[in-house]
XYZ file of C-alpha atoms in Angstrom:
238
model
C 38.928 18.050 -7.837
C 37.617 18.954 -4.681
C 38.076 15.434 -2.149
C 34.017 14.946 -1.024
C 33.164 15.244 -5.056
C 35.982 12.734 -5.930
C 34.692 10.457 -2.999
C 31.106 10.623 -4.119
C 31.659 9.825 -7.713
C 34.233 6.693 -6.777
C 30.905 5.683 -4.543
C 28.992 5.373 -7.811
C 31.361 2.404 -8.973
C 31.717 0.813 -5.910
C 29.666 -2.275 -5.540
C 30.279 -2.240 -1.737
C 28.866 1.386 -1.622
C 25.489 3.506 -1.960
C 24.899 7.304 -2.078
C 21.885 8.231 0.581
C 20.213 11.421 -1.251
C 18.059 12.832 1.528
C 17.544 13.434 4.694
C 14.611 10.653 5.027
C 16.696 7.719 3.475
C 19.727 8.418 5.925
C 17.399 8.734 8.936
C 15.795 4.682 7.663
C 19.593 4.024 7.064
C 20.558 4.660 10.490
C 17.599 3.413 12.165
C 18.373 -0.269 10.640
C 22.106 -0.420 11.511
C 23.614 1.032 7.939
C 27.366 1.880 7.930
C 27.586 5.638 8.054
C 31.176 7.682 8.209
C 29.671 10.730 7.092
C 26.696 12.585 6.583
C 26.751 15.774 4.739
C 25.167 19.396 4.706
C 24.664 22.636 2.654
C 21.919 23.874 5.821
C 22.945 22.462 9.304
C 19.987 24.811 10.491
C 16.783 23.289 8.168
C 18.783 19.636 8.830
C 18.445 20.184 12.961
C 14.841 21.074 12.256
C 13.892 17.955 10.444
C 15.948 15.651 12.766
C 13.899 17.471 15.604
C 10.449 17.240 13.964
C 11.068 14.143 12.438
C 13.596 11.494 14.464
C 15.347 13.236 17.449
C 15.940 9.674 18.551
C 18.737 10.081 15.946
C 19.923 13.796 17.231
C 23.102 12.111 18.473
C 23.639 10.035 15.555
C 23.336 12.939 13.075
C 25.653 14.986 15.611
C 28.271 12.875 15.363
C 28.200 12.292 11.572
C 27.140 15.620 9.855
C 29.990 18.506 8.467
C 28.833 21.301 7.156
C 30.322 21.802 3.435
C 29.175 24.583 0.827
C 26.177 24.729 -1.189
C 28.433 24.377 -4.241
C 29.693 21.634 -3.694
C 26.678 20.049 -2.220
C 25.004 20.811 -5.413
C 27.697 18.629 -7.241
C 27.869 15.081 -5.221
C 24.075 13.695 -6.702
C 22.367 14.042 -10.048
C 19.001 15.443 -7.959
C 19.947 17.956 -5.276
C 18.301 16.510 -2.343
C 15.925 19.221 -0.789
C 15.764 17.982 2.464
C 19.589 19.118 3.195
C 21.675 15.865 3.628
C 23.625 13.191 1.196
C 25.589 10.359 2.676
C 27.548 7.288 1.458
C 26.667 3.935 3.465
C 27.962 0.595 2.952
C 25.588 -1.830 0.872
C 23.841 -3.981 3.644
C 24.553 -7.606 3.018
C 22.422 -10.534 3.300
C 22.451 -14.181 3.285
C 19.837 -15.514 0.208
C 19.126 -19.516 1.422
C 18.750 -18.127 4.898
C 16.262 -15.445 4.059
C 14.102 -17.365 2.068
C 14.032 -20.731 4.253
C 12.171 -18.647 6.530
C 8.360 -19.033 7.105
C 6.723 -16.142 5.554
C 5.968 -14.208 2.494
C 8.885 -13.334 -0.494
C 7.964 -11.185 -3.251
C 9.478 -11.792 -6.397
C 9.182 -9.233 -9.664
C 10.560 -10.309 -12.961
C 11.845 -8.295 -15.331
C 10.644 -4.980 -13.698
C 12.424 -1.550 -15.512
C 11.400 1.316 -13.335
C 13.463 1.830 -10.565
C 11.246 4.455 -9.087
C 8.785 1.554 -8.856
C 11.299 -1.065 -6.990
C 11.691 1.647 -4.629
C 8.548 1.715 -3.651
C 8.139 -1.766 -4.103
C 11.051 -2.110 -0.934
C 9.350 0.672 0.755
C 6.059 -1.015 1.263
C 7.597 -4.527 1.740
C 9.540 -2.965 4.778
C 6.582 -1.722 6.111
C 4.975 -5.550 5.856
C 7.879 -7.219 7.199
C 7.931 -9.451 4.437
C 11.097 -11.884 4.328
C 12.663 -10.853 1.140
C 12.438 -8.610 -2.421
C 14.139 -10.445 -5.397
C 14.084 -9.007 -8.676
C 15.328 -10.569 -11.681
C 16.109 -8.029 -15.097
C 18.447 -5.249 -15.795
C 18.313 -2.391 -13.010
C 20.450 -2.101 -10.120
C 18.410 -2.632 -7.202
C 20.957 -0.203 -5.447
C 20.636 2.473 -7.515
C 20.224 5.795 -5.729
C 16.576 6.330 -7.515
C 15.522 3.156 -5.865
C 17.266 4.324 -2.466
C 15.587 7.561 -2.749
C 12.210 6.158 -3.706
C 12.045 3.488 -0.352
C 13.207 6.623 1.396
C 16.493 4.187 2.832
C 14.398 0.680 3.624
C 16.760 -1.100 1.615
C 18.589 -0.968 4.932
C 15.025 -2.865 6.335
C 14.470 -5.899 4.248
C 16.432 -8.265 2.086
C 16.964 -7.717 -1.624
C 18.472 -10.065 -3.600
C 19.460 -9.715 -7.452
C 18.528 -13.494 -9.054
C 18.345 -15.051 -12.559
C 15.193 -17.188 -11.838
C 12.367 -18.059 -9.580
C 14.886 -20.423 -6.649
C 13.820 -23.772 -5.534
C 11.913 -23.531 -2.932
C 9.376 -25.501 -0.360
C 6.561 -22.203 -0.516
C 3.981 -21.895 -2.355
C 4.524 -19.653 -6.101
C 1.760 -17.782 -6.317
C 2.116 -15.459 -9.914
C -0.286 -12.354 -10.457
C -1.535 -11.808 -13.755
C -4.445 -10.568 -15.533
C -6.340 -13.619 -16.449
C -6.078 -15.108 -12.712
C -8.754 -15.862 -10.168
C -9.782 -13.209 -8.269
C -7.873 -12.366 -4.973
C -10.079 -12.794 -2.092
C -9.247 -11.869 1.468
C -6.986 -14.312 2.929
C -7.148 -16.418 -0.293
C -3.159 -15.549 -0.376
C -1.031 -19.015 1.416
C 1.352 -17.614 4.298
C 4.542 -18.985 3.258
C 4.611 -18.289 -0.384
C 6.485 -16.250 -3.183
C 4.197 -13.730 -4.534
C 5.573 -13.043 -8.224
C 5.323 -9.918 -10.530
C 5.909 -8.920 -13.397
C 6.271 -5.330 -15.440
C 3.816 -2.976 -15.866
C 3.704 -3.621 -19.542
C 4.408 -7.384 -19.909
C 3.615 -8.933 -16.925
C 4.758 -12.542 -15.951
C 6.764 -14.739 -18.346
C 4.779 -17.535 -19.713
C 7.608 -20.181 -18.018
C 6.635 -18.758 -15.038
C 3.513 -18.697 -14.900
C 4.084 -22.744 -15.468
C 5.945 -23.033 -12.531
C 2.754 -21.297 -10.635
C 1.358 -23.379 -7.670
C -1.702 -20.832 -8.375
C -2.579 -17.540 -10.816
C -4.306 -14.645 -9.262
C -5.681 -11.297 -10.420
C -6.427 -8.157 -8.593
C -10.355 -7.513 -9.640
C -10.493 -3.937 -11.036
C -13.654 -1.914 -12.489
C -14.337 -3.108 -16.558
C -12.131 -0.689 -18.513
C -9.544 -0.309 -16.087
C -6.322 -1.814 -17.770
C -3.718 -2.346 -15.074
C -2.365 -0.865 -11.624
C 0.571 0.773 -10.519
C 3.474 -2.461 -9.619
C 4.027 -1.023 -5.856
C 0.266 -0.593 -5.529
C -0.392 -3.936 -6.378
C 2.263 -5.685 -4.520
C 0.761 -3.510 -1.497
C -2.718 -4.863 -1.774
C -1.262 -8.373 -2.191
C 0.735 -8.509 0.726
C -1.996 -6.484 3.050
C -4.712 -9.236 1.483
């Protein structure tokens, strides 16, 4: 077996490691300090392009990392070919939970969530807030490389902690769910735990009776629910 396709599937069960498919996860990756060895190509051409057009604040970075391998391999080291002509292996960024969350601010919490396309984007719009911390309770791995590739690398931004339960906590738990109060502008406290649930199921019912307050997102009559990343982004922005 060729050594950069043995490497990359060893990755996949390493608990210390994540695969970066994509030039636009690596280049988040390196901007927030990940671990990088190696970063690597099928096109060094297209790849100089995009780190030109796109982050030439990273031109040395990417010079120093990148090797050039062939496109048949390439093809081999992910399940979905990245397009944009890089794959990487980083080290898992680690965090401190207590410390996170004692922090002043906002936390968003989703319980029981299945679609990791849907963290991803979840992290990816959390980063942008600078919220404290993303905790998800369920079954996915929140390292997955769909969830990498879908917050296009801000795992390597923000916090993201795996938990069984809400934590114990001094904020505010404010859960969203259908039969809430309307959210208002700046209705939302600033050091609080905003809590979602599933598309399909929502918020579990001993949550909700943990809630310091229930809120809803008001929607036009008829209109049955909203995308989970959409409305953790019009939370957090409220």
């Amino acid at each position: 077996m060729n050594p950069i396709i043995k490497k990359f599937q060893e990755a996949k069960n390493n608990n210390k490691l994540v695969i970066l498919e994509g030039f636009h996860p690596i280049k988040h990756a390196l901007r927030f300090g990940a671990v990088i060895n190696k970063i690597y190509t099928n096109d060094i051409k297209n790849l100089n392009l995009l780190i030109q057009s796109n982050s030439p604040d990273l031109t040395d970075q990417f010079q120093k990392k990148v090797t050039l391998i062939d496109t048949e391999i390439y093809n081999q080291l992910c399940k979905h070919t990245p397009k944009t002509f890089a794959v990487a292996i980083a080290s898992k960024p680690q965090y401190y939970f207590e410390e996170s969350i004692k922090k002043p601010g906002v936390v968003v919490f989703l319980e029981n969530i299945k679609s990791l396309d849907n963290f991803g984007a979840v992290v990816r719009v959390c980063a942008a807030r600078s919220i404290l911390a993303v905790c998800l309770s369920g079954t996915i791995d929140p390292f997955h490389s769909t969830c990498l590739r879908a917050s296009r690398g801000l795992h390597f931004a923000i916090p993201i902690f795996k938990i069984n339960t809400l934590p114990k906590t001094s904020k505010s738990i404010i859960v969203f769910d259908e039969n809430g109060t309307n959210l208002t502008k700046n209705s939302l406290p600033k050091n609080a735990i905003l809590v979602f649930g599933s598309e399909r199921v929502g918020v579990s019912s001993l949550t909700k009776e943990k809630a310091d307050k229930i809120v809803c997102i008001p929607m036009q009559p008829k209109v049955s629910s909203l995308n989970l990343a959409t409305s953790v982004a019009i939370a957090i922005y409220s």
